[in-house]
Coordinates of C-alpha atoms in Angstrom, one line a residue:
Chain A
X204 CA 39.4 -2.7 14.7
X205 CA 36.4 -1.9 11.7
X206 CA 35.0 -5.6 11.7
X207 CA 34.3 -5.5 15.9
X208 CA 32.4 -2.4 15.2
X209 CA 30.4 -3.6 12.6
X210 CA 29.9 -6.8 14.5
X211 CA 28.8 -4.9 17.3
X212 CA 26.7 -3.2 15.8
X213 CA 24.6 -5.7 14.0
X214 CA 24.7 -7.8 17.0
X215 CA 23.5 -5.1 19.4
X216 CA 20.5 -4.3 16.6
X217 CA 19.5 -7.7 15.9
X218 CA 19.0 -8.3 19.5
X219 CA 17.2 -5.1 20.8
X220 CA 15.0 -5.6 17.4
X221 CA 14.2 -9.0 18.5
X222 CA 13.3 -7.7 21.5
X223 CA 11.1 -4.8 20.2
X224 CA 9.5 -7.5 18.0
X225 CA 7.8 -9.4 21.4
X226 CA 7.5 -5.7 23.4
X227 CA 5.9 -3.5 20.9
X228 CA 2.1 -3.2 21.3
X229 CA 1.4 -2.4 17.8
X230 CA 1.5 -5.3 15.5
X231 CA 2.7 -3.8 12.4
X232 CA 5.6 -2.1 14.7
X233 CA 6.4 -5.3 15.6
X234 CA 6.9 -6.6 11.7
X235 CA 9.1 -3.6 11.1
X236 CA 11.0 -4.1 14.0
X237 CA 11.3 -8.0 12.7
X238 CA 12.4 -6.8 9.2
X239 CA 15.4 -4.4 11.0
X240 CA 16.3 -7.9 12.6
X241 CA 16.0 -9.7 9.2
X242 CA 18.5 -7.2 8.0
X243 CA 20.7 -6.9 10.9
X244 CA 21.2 -10.9 10.7
X245 CA 22.2 -10.3 6.9
X246 CA 24.8 -7.7 7.9
X247 CA 26.5 -10.6 10.2
X248 CA 26.4 -13.1 7.4
X249 CA 28.2 -10.5 5.1
X250 CA 30.8 -10.1 8.1
X251 CA 31.5 -13.8 8.5
X252 CA 31.8 -14.2 4.5
X253 CA 28.9 -15.6 3.6
X254 CA 27.4 -12.5 1.3
X255 CA 25.6 -15.3 -0.8
X256 CA 23.8 -16.5 2.0
X257 CA 22.5 -12.9 3.3
X258 CA 21.5 -11.8 0.0
X259 CA 19.3 -14.8 -0.3
X260 CA 17.6 -13.7 3.2
X261 CA 17.4 -10.0 2.3
X262 CA 15.8 -11.3 -0.7
X263 CA 13.7 -14.2 0.6
X264 CA 12.7 -13.1 4.2
X265 CA 13.0 -9.2 3.9
X266 CA 11.9 -8.7 0.2
X267 CA 9.2 -11.3 -0.1
X268 CA 7.7 -13.1 3.1
X269 CA 8.3 -9.9 5.3
X270 CA 5.9 -8.2 2.9
X271 CA 3.3 -10.6 3.1
X272 CA 3.6 -10.7 7.1
X273 CA 2.8 -6.8 6.8
X274 CA 0.2 -7.0 4.1
X275 CA -1.9 -9.4 6.5
X276 CA -1.1 -7.5 9.3
X277 CA -2.0 -4.3 8.2
X278 CA -5.6 -5.3 7.0
X279 CA -5.8 -7.4 10.2
X280 CA -8.7 -5.6 12.8
X281 CA -6.9 -6.3 15.4
X282 CA -8.4 -6.1 19.2
X283 CA -6.0 -5.3 21.7
X284 CA -8.0 -5.7 24.8
X285 CA -9.2 -9.4 23.2
X286 CA -5.2 -9.8 22.6
X287 CA -4.8 -9.3 26.1
X288 CA -7.6 -11.4 27.2
X289 CA -5.7 -14.4 25.2
X290 CA -2.4 -13.3 26.8
X291 CA -3.3 -13.8 30.6
X292 CA -5.0 -17.5 29.0
X293 CA -2.4 -18.4 27.5
X294 CA 0.3 -17.6 30.1
X295 CA 0.9 -20.8 31.9
X296 CA 1.1 -22.6 28.5
X297 CA 3.7 -19.9 27.2
X298 CA 5.6 -20.7 30.7
X299 CA 5.7 -24.5 30.1
X300 CA 7.1 -23.9 26.7
X301 CA 9.6 -21.2 28.0
X302 CA 10.3 -23.5 30.8
X303 CA 11.3 -26.4 28.3
X304 CA 13.0 -24.3 25.5
X305 CA 15.5 -23.1 28.9
X306 CA 16.1 -26.7 30.1
X307 CA 16.8 -28.3 26.5
X308 CA 19.3 -25.0 26.2
X309 CA 21.2 -25.5 29.5
X310 CA 21.3 -29.5 28.4
X311 CA 22.4 -28.9 25.3
X312 CA 25.6 -26.4 26.4
X313 CA 26.2 -28.2 29.5
X314 CA 26.8 -31.4 26.8
X315 CA 28.8 -29.6 24.5
X316 CA 30.6 -29.1 27.5
X317 CA 30.8 -32.6 28.3
X318 CA 32.3 -33.0 25.4
X319 CA 31.3 -33.6 21.6
X320 CA 29.8 -36.8 21.2
X321 CA 32.6 -38.9 18.3
X322 CA 30.2 -39.1 15.2
X323 CA 33.1 -40.0 12.9
X324 CA 34.3 -37.5 10.5
X325 CA 32.6 -36.6 7.5
X326 CA 33.9 -37.8 3.9
X327 CA 35.2 -35.0 2.5
X328 CA 36.2 -32.7 5.5
X329 CA 40.0 -33.5 5.5
X330 CA 40.1 -31.9 2.0
X331 CA 41.4 -29.0 1.6
X332 CA 39.4 -25.6 1.0
X333 CA 39.0 -24.2 -2.5
X334 CA 39.6 -20.9 -3.4
X335 CA 36.3 -20.9 -4.1
X336 CA 33.1 -17.9 -4.0
X337 CA 30.2 -18.3 -1.9
X338 CA 28.2 -19.6 -5.0
X339 CA 29.8 -22.0 -6.6
X340 CA 30.8 -23.6 -3.5
X341 CA 27.4 -23.9 -2.6
X342 CA 26.3 -24.9 -6.4
X343 CA 28.5 -27.5 -6.6
X344 CA 26.8 -28.8 -3.0
X345 CA 23.3 -28.5 -4.3
X346 CA 23.6 -29.6 -7.9
X347 CA 26.7 -32.3 -8.0
X348 CA 26.7 -33.9 -4.4
X349 CA 22.9 -33.6 -2.9
X350 CA 21.4 -33.4 -6.6
X351 CA 18.8 -35.7 -5.8
X352 CA 18.1 -34.7 -2.2
X353 CA 17.4 -30.7 -3.9
X354 CA 15.2 -32.1 -6.5
X355 CA 13.1 -34.2 -3.7
X356 CA 12.6 -31.0 -2.2
X357 CA 11.5 -29.2 -5.0
X358 CA 9.1 -31.6 -6.0
X359 CA 7.8 -31.4 -2.6
X360 CA 7.3 -27.8 -2.3
X361 CA 6.0 -28.2 -6.1
X362 CA 3.1 -30.5 -4.7
X363 CA 2.2 -27.8 -1.8
X364 CA 2.1 -25.3 -4.1
X365 CA -0.1 -27.0 -6.3
X366 CA -2.4 -28.5 -3.5
X367 CA -2.7 -25.0 -2.2
X368 CA -3.8 -23.9 -5.7
X369 CA -6.3 -26.9 -6.4
X370 CA -7.4 -26.3 -2.7
X371 CA -8.8 -22.7 -3.1
X372 CA -9.7 -22.4 -6.9
X373 CA -13.1 -21.9 -7.6
X374 CA -14.8 -22.1 -11.0
X375 CA -17.7 -20.1 -11.3
X376 CA -20.2 -20.7 -14.2
X377 CA -18.4 -19.3 -17.1
X378 CA -20.4 -16.3 -17.8
X379 CA -20.2 -15.4 -14.6
X380 CA -19.3 -12.2 -13.2
X381 CA -15.3 -12.1 -12.6
X382 CA -15.0 -14.9 -14.9
X383 CA -12.9 -13.0 -18.1
X384 CA -12.7 -13.7 -21.5
X385 CA -9.5 -11.9 -22.3
X386 CA -9.4 -13.1 -25.7
X387 CA -12.7 -12.2 -26.3
X388 CA -12.0 -8.6 -24.7
X389 CA -9.1 -8.2 -27.4
X390 CA -10.9 -8.9 -30.1
X391 CA -13.3 -6.3 -29.8
X392 CA -13.5 -3.8 -32.1
X393 CA -15.1 -0.1 -31.7
X394 CA -17.5 -1.7 -35.0
X395 CA -19.1 -3.8 -32.4
X396 CA -18.6 -2.2 -29.2
X397 CA -20.4 2.1 -30.2
X398 CA -23.0 2.8 -32.0
X399 CA -24.0 5.8 -34.1
X400 CA -26.9 7.6 -33.9
X401 CA -28.3 10.5 -35.8
X402 CA -32.1 11.3 -34.2
X403 CA -34.1 13.5 -36.1
X404 CA -35.0 16.3 -34.5
X405 CA -37.5 15.9 -31.4
X406 CA -37.8 12.2 -31.3
X407 CA -35.9 10.1 -29.5
X408 CA -33.1 6.9 -29.7
X409 CA -33.9 3.5 -28.9
X410 CA -30.5 1.3 -28.1
Chain B
X216 CA 41.2 5.7 -4.0
X217 CA 42.6 4.3 -0.7
X218 CA 45.7 4.1 -2.1
X219 CA 46.2 7.7 -2.8
X220 CA 44.7 8.5 1.1
X221 CA 47.7 6.0 2.4
X222 CA 49.8 8.5 0.4
X223 CA 48.4 11.1 2.2
X224 CA 49.8 9.7 5.3
X225 CA 46.9 7.9 6.5
X226 CA 46.8 4.0 8.2
X227 CA 45.3 1.7 5.8
X228 CA 41.8 1.5 7.9
X229 CA 41.5 5.0 8.4
X230 CA 42.1 5.7 4.8
X231 CA 39.9 2.7 3.5
X232 CA 36.9 4.4 5.3
X233 CA 37.8 7.8 3.8
X234 CA 37.7 6.9 0.4
X235 CA 34.4 4.8 1.0
X236 CA 33.2 7.6 2.3
X237 CA 34.6 10.2 -0.7
X238 CA 33.3 7.7 -3.5
X239 CA 29.5 7.6 -1.6
X240 CA 30.0 11.5 -1.9
X241 CA 31.4 10.8 -5.6
X242 CA 28.1 8.9 -6.7
X243 CA 25.8 10.4 -4.3
X244 CA 25.9 14.0 -5.0
X245 CA 25.9 13.9 -8.6
X246 CA 23.1 11.2 -8.6
X247 CA 20.6 13.9 -7.3
X248 CA 22.5 16.6 -10.1
X249 CA 21.4 14.1 -12.0
X250 CA 17.9 13.8 -10.9
X251 CA 17.0 17.1 -11.0
X252 CA 18.2 17.2 -14.6
X253 CA 16.2 13.6 -15.8
X254 CA 12.9 15.1 -13.8
X255 CA 12.9 18.1 -16.5
X256 CA 13.8 15.8 -19.5
X257 CA 11.3 13.9 -18.5
X258 CA 8.7 16.6 -18.7
X259 CA 10.6 18.3 -21.5
X260 CA 9.7 14.8 -23.8
X261 CA 6.2 14.7 -22.1
X262 CA 5.2 18.1 -23.6
X263 CA 7.1 17.6 -27.3
X264 CA 5.5 14.2 -27.7
X265 CA 2.3 16.6 -26.4
X266 CA 2.7 19.2 -28.6
X267 CA 3.4 21.5 -25.5
X268 CA 6.8 23.5 -24.5
X269 CA 6.9 21.9 -21.4
X270 CA 9.1 24.1 -18.4
X271 CA 10.6 26.9 -20.1
X272 CA 10.9 29.5 -17.8
X273 CA 13.5 29.4 -15.2
X274 CA 16.1 29.8 -16.6
X275 CA 17.6 29.1 -19.9
X276 CA 15.6 26.7 -21.6
X277 CA 13.8 26.3 -18.2
X278 CA 17.0 24.1 -17.0
X279 CA 16.7 25.4 -13.6
X280 CA 13.1 24.1 -13.2
X281 CA 13.7 21.0 -11.0
X282 CA 16.1 23.3 -8.9
X283 CA 13.2 25.9 -8.2
X284 CA 10.3 23.2 -7.8
X285 CA 12.7 21.6 -5.1
X286 CA 13.4 25.2 -3.2
X287 CA 9.6 25.5 -3.2
X288 CA 9.0 22.3 -1.1
X289 CA 12.1 23.1 0.6
X290 CA 10.5 26.2 2.0
X291 CA 7.0 24.9 2.5
X292 CA 5.8 23.2 6.2
X293 CA 5.9 19.7 6.3
X294 CA 2.4 18.6 7.5
X295 CA 1.8 15.8 9.5
X296 CA -1.8 14.5 9.8
X297 CA -3.2 14.0 13.3
X298 CA -4.4 10.8 12.9
X299 CA -0.9 9.1 11.4
X300 CA 1.5 7.3 13.0
X301 CA 3.6 10.0 13.4
X302 CA 7.6 7.6 13.8
X303 CA 6.2 5.4 10.4
X304 CA 5.1 8.1 8.9
X305 CA 8.3 10.3 9.2
X306 CA 10.2 6.8 8.4
X307 CA 8.7 6.1 5.1
X308 CA 10.1 9.0 2.7
X309 CA 13.8 8.6 4.1
X310 CA 13.2 4.5 3.9
X311 CA 12.0 5.3 -0.3
X312 CA 15.1 7.5 -0.7
X313 CA 18.0 5.7 1.1
X314 CA 17.1 2.6 -0.8
X315 CA 17.5 4.0 -4.0
X316 CA 20.6 5.6 -2.8
X317 CA 22.1 2.1 -1.4
X318 CA 21.9 0.1 -4.8
X319 CA 24.0 2.2 -6.9
X320 CA 26.8 1.5 -4.6
X321 CA 27.5 -1.7 -7.0
X322 CA 26.8 -0.1 -10.4
X323 CA 29.9 -0.1 -12.3
X324 CA 30.3 3.4 -14.6
X325 CA 33.8 2.4 -16.1
X326 CA 36.2 -0.4 -15.8
X327 CA 37.1 -0.4 -12.0
X328 CA 34.8 2.9 -11.3
X329 CA 32.5 0.9 -9.1
X330 CA 32.2 1.9 -5.1
X331 CA 32.1 -1.8 -4.0
X332 CA 33.0 -4.6 -6.7
X333 CA 31.4 -7.4 -4.9
X334 CA 31.0 -10.4 -6.6
X335 CA 27.1 -11.0 -5.9
X336 CA 26.8 -7.5 -7.4
X337 CA 23.4 -8.8 -9.4
X338 CA 21.5 -10.4 -6.0
X339 CA 22.3 -7.4 -4.2
X340 CA 20.6 -5.0 -6.5
X341 CA 17.5 -7.7 -6.6
X342 CA 17.8 -7.7 -2.6
X343 CA 17.8 -3.7 -2.4
X344 CA 15.2 -3.0 -4.8
X345 CA 12.7 -5.8 -3.0
X346 CA 13.4 -2.6 -0.3
X347 CA 11.7 -0.2 -1.9
X348 CA 8.3 -1.8 -1.5
X349 CA 8.8 -0.9 2.1
X350 CA 8.8 2.9 1.5
X351 CA 5.5 2.5 0.1
X352 CA 3.9 0.3 2.0
X353 CA 5.0 1.9 5.4
X354 CA 3.9 5.4 4.0
X355 CA 0.2 4.1 2.8
X356 CA -0.5 2.5 6.0
X357 CA 0.6 5.5 8.5
X358 CA -1.0 7.7 6.4
X359 CA -4.0 6.4 8.0
X360 CA -6.4 7.3 5.1
X361 CA -8.0 5.0 2.8
X362 CA -6.6 6.2 -0.3
X363 CA -3.2 6.0 0.4
X364 CA -3.5 2.7 1.8
X365 CA -5.1 2.0 -1.3
X366 CA -2.4 2.1 -3.1
X367 CA 0.3 1.0 -0.7
X368 CA -1.9 -2.6 -1.4
X369 CA -1.6 -2.0 -5.1
X370 CA 2.1 -1.1 -4.6
X371 CA 3.6 -4.3 -2.7
X372 CA 1.6 -6.4 -4.9
X373 CA 2.7 -5.4 -7.7
X374 CA 6.0 -5.1 -7.0
X375 CA 6.1 -8.2 -5.8
X376 CA 4.7 -9.8 -8.6
X377 CA 7.3 -8.0 -11.3
X378 CA 10.3 -9.0 -8.8
X379 CA 9.7 -12.3 -9.7
X380 CA 10.0 -12.1 -13.6
X381 CA 13.3 -9.5 -13.3
X382 CA 14.7 -12.5 -11.4
X383 CA 13.8 -15.2 -13.5
X384 CA 14.9 -12.7 -16.4
X385 CA 17.9 -11.9 -14.4
X386 CA 19.0 -15.7 -14.2
X387 CA 19.1 -16.0 -18.0
X388 CA 21.5 -13.3 -18.3
X389 CA 23.7 -14.6 -15.4
X390 CA 23.9 -18.0 -17.3
X391 CA 25.6 -16.4 -20.3
X392 CA 27.8 -14.3 -18.3
X393 CA 28.3 -17.1 -15.9
X394 CA 28.8 -14.6 -13.1
X395 CA 26.9 -11.8 -10.9
X396 CA 29.4 -9.6 -10.8
X397 CA 28.3 -6.9 -12.9
X398 CA 31.6 -6.0 -14.0
X399 CA 32.0 -9.5 -14.9
X400 CA 28.9 -9.2 -17.2
X401 CA 29.9 -6.2 -18.8
X402 CA 33.2 -7.9 -19.7
X403 CA 31.3 -10.6 -21.0
X404 CA 29.5 -8.6 -23.7
X405 CA 33.1 -7.5 -25.6
X406 CA 32.6 -8.8 -28.8
X407 CA 29.8 -11.1 -28.1
X408 CA 27.8 -10.6 -31.5
X409 CA 29.7 -12.6 -33.9
X410 CA 32.7 -10.8 -32.6
X411 CA 31.8 -7.2 -34.0
X412 CA 28.7 -6.1 -31.2
X413 CA 29.4 -5.5 -27.3
X414 CA 26.1 -6.3 -26.0
X415 CA 24.0 -9.6 -25.2
X416 CA 21.2 -8.1 -26.8
X417 CA 21.6 -9.0 -30.3
X418 CA 21.3 -12.7 -29.7
X419 CA 18.2 -13.9 -30.5
X420 CA 17.5 -15.3 -27.4
X421 CA 18.0 -12.7 -25.5
X422 CA 16.3 -9.6 -27.1
X423 CA 12.8 -11.1 -26.3
X424 CA 13.7 -11.4 -22.9
X425 CA 15.4 -8.2 -22.7
X426 CA 12.2 -6.6 -24.1
X427 CA 10.4 -8.6 -21.1
X428 CA 12.6 -6.8 -18.3
X429 CA 12.2 -3.0 -20.0
X430 CA 8.2 -3.9 -19.1
X431 CA 8.8 -5.0 -15.7
X432 CA 11.3 -2.5 -15.0
X433 CA 8.5 0.3 -15.9
X434 CA 6.0 -1.5 -13.4
X435 CA 8.6 -2.1 -10.7
X436 CA 9.3 1.7 -10.7
X437 CA 5.5 1.9 -10.9
X438 CA 5.9 4.2 -14.7
X439 CA 2.9 4.5 -16.6
X440 CA 1.5 2.6 -17.5
X441 CA 1.4 0.3 -15.1
X442 CA 1.3 3.9 -12.3
X443 CA -1.1 2.3 -10.6
X444 CA -0.6 3.1 -6.8
X445 CA -0.6 7.2 -7.7
X446 CA -3.6 6.9 -10.5
X447 CA -4.8 10.2 -9.8
X448 CA -8.4 9.3 -11.5
X449 CA -8.7 6.5 -9.2
X450 CA -6.8 7.1 -5.9
X451 CA -6.1 11.1 -5.9
X452 CA -2.1 11.1 -5.7
X453 CA -1.6 7.7 -4.7
X454 CA 0.5 6.9 -1.1
X455 CA 1.9 9.9 -1.5
X456 CA -1.2 11.9 -0.8
X457 CA -1.0 13.0 2.8
X458 CA 2.7 14.2 2.1
X459 CA 4.2 17.5 1.7
X460 CA 7.3 19.6 1.7
X461 CA 10.7 17.6 2.2
X462 CA 8.9 14.2 2.4
X463 CA 7.1 14.6 -0.6
X464 CA 10.3 15.8 -2.4
X465 CA 12.3 12.8 -1.3
X466 CA 9.7 10.5 -2.4
X467 CA 10.0 12.4 -5.8
X468 CA 14.1 12.0 -5.8
X469 CA 14.0 8.2 -4.5
X470 CA 11.1 7.4 -7.1
X471 CA 13.3 9.1 -9.9
X472 CA 16.4 7.6 -8.7
X473 CA 15.1 4.2 -8.8
X474 CA 14.0 4.7 -12.3
X475 CA 17.7 5.9 -13.2
X476 CA 19.1 2.5 -11.6
X477 CA 16.6 0.5 -14.1
X478 CA 17.9 2.0 -17.0
X479 CA 21.6 1.4 -15.9
X480 CA 20.3 -2.2 -15.2
X481 CA 18.9 -2.1 -18.7
X482 CA 22.3 -0.6 -20.1
X483 CA 24.7 -2.7 -18.1
X484 CA 23.0 -6.0 -18.6
X485 CA 21.6 -6.0 -22.2
X486 CA 23.8 -3.3 -23.8
X487 CA 27.1 -3.8 -22.8
X488 CA 27.7 -1.3 -19.6
X489 CA 30.4 1.1 -20.7
X490 CA 32.0 -0.6 -23.5
X491 CA 31.5 1.1 -27.2
X492 CA 28.4 -0.1 -29.4
X493 CA 30.6 -2.0 -32.1
X494 CA 34.2 -3.6 -30.9
X495 CA 36.1 -2.5 -34.2
X496 CA 38.0 1.0 -34.5
X497 CA 36.5 2.4 -37.4
X498 CA 36.5 5.9 -35.4
X499 CA 38.7 6.2 -32.6
X500 CA 35.8 5.5 -30.1
X501 CA 37.8 3.6 -27.9
X502 CA 39.4 6.4 -26.9
X503 CA 35.7 8.1 -25.5
X504 CA 35.7 7.4 -21.9
X505 CA 33.8 4.5 -21.2
X506 CA 31.6 6.5 -18.4
X507 CA 30.1 8.6 -21.6
X508 CA 29.3 5.4 -23.3
X509 CA 27.3 4.1 -20.1
X510 CA 25.6 7.5 -19.5
X511 CA 24.5 7.6 -23.2
X512 CA 22.8 4.6 -23.4
X513 CA 20.8 5.3 -19.7
X514 CA 19.8 8.5 -21.3
X515 CA 18.7 6.5 -24.1
X516 CA 16.6 4.2 -21.8
X517 CA 15.4 7.1 -19.7
X518 CA 14.4 8.6 -23.1
X519 CA 12.5 5.0 -23.6
X520 CA 10.5 5.6 -20.3
X521 CA 9.6 8.9 -21.0
X522 CA 8.8 8.2 -24.3
X523 CA 6.4 5.5 -23.3
X524 CA 5.0 7.6 -20.4
X525 CA 3.6 10.1 -23.2
X526 CA 2.1 7.3 -25.3
X527 CA 0.7 4.3 -23.6
X528 CA -2.9 4.6 -21.4
X529 CA -2.5 3.1 -18.2
X530 CA -3.2 -0.3 -17.7
X531 CA -6.2 -2.1 -15.4
X532 CA -5.0 -3.5 -12.2
X533 CA -6.2 -6.6 -13.1
X534 CA -4.9 -6.8 -16.4
X535 CA -1.3 -5.8 -14.6
X536 CA -1.6 -8.8 -12.6
X537 CA -2.6 -11.1 -15.1
X538 CA 0.6 -9.4 -17.6
X539 CA 2.9 -10.4 -15.0
X540 CA 1.6 -13.9 -13.5
X541 CA 0.4 -15.2 -16.4
X542 CA 2.2 -13.9 -19.5
X543 CA 5.5 -13.2 -18.1
X544 CA 6.3 -15.8 -15.2
X545 CA 5.5 -18.6 -17.6
X546 CA 7.3 -16.8 -20.4
X547 CA 10.4 -16.5 -17.9
X548 CA 10.8 -20.0 -16.7
X549 CA 10.3 -21.2 -20.7
X550 CA 13.2 -19.1 -21.4
X551 CA 15.2 -20.4 -18.6
X552 CA 14.8 -23.8 -20.1
X553 CA 15.5 -22.9 -24.0
X554 CA 18.7 -20.9 -22.9
X555 CA 19.8 -23.3 -20.4
X556 CA 19.5 -25.8 -23.5
X557 CA 20.9 -24.0 -25.9
X558 CA 24.2 -23.2 -23.7
X559 CA 24.8 -26.7 -22.8
X560 CA 24.0 -28.0 -26.8
X561 CA 26.5 -25.4 -27.8
X562 CA 29.0 -26.3 -25.1
X563 CA 29.2 -22.6 -23.3
X564 CA 30.1 -24.4 -20.1
X565 CA 33.5 -25.4 -20.7
X566 CA 32.3 -28.4 -23.6
X567 CA 32.0 -31.5 -20.8
X568 CA 27.6 -30.7 -21.3

């Protein structure tokens, strides 16, 4: 009973907040609704027993990606009038994309109703369910069965990251403002940073 | 506890529900009390190091100071700036406070004394602590004021940066323990050091990552020397500048509940949780309840937090970012490699390495 209540609570909240993401006028509110949607999706995943995926969803999407979203959206100076003008301009394109998506959905569901395509059974599909936790099964899958694909994905991401850094990295002249030499800062001692002066009465100090 | 309520004649689901509510109250209410007392301890330690007296007027030795402060903010007027984004402005302290309490659900106080003994406990802690940035960011933005906004920006960048290194450090501990379950991690520390000491930290490879973890905890909870989000010389009072009354108090409570959480994480992950320090029965300290050990160790770490606060000057913001990304991140990655290699070499993963 309590599972049913929890499921409907999470499901209704996911849908409601997803609607609010596109309905709310303030983009920051949109991002906050999006975060609520992520969070409730994580709740749904916990309900079906995928607690590891749920935690990853919260850590990666809510904890990192959405924060950056929020960061960017908060700093943007958004002109609402222009946004609405853009809405009118892009309206036909939006309708076209929506129609295509709808057609695909109808086709897909229709095809599914007719009967699934016979693709054959994957290897090991008949193997008994192991009494293992989520983490162990995912770990076994990623690091044993599909290790090369997993590593390849990792390398692609690494290359993308290095590329992004190379594209944005600018090295100015060595003594430019903003180029700090941390070692030099740490080596600095009071003897070279401050001077004690004992000016005589009525005399100025030359630094 | 479910069995107890079942014995009162409830069916299983209702008994479970009641037991969970009772468990939540049993954790949350003492936690609130602990936060009030820990604020007092914080001020006393700070005062002692500064050669002052600290709070000593309200109650015996000033023990009731926090409650007097609480009463004061409770009676104040809640001011909401007219230019503020009202809904989010009110929501922000509530988020901070709720998130700070939610993480305590998986903390084991003693063997079996835990509200939710889930097997992804450590990930849950990581997930919840990554949420705590929202309270700060929301309050900073909703205040519609420059200084809180700057503070929110700083807080977001700072907390994300240090979460990365905390994550890698936790991976090292998980490698040693072989589980994400906090109870399992504590039990893995039993007789860890030469069959004698119940703590991971005595291992020469773990001690350096504990030092990094402790410093990252300071940054994650925005304590001195990393309290740039509320640096009063630069940002008035940071993200809470526009807050008053109970909304301000909720920020306070949430902040200290987070600090206590980090102290208890230090205890659980590195110092053997509720286990006594040594695994030999020289004096009968296995008769002391585990929760006493747990609270003593947590209190010790809180003392270290206060000690740091009283003695260390504040970092500059670029130094903070440099420490996070250029020092801790490579170091913790390096330690993951070294520890994995060490564990493979010593046959920790079942010999078949």
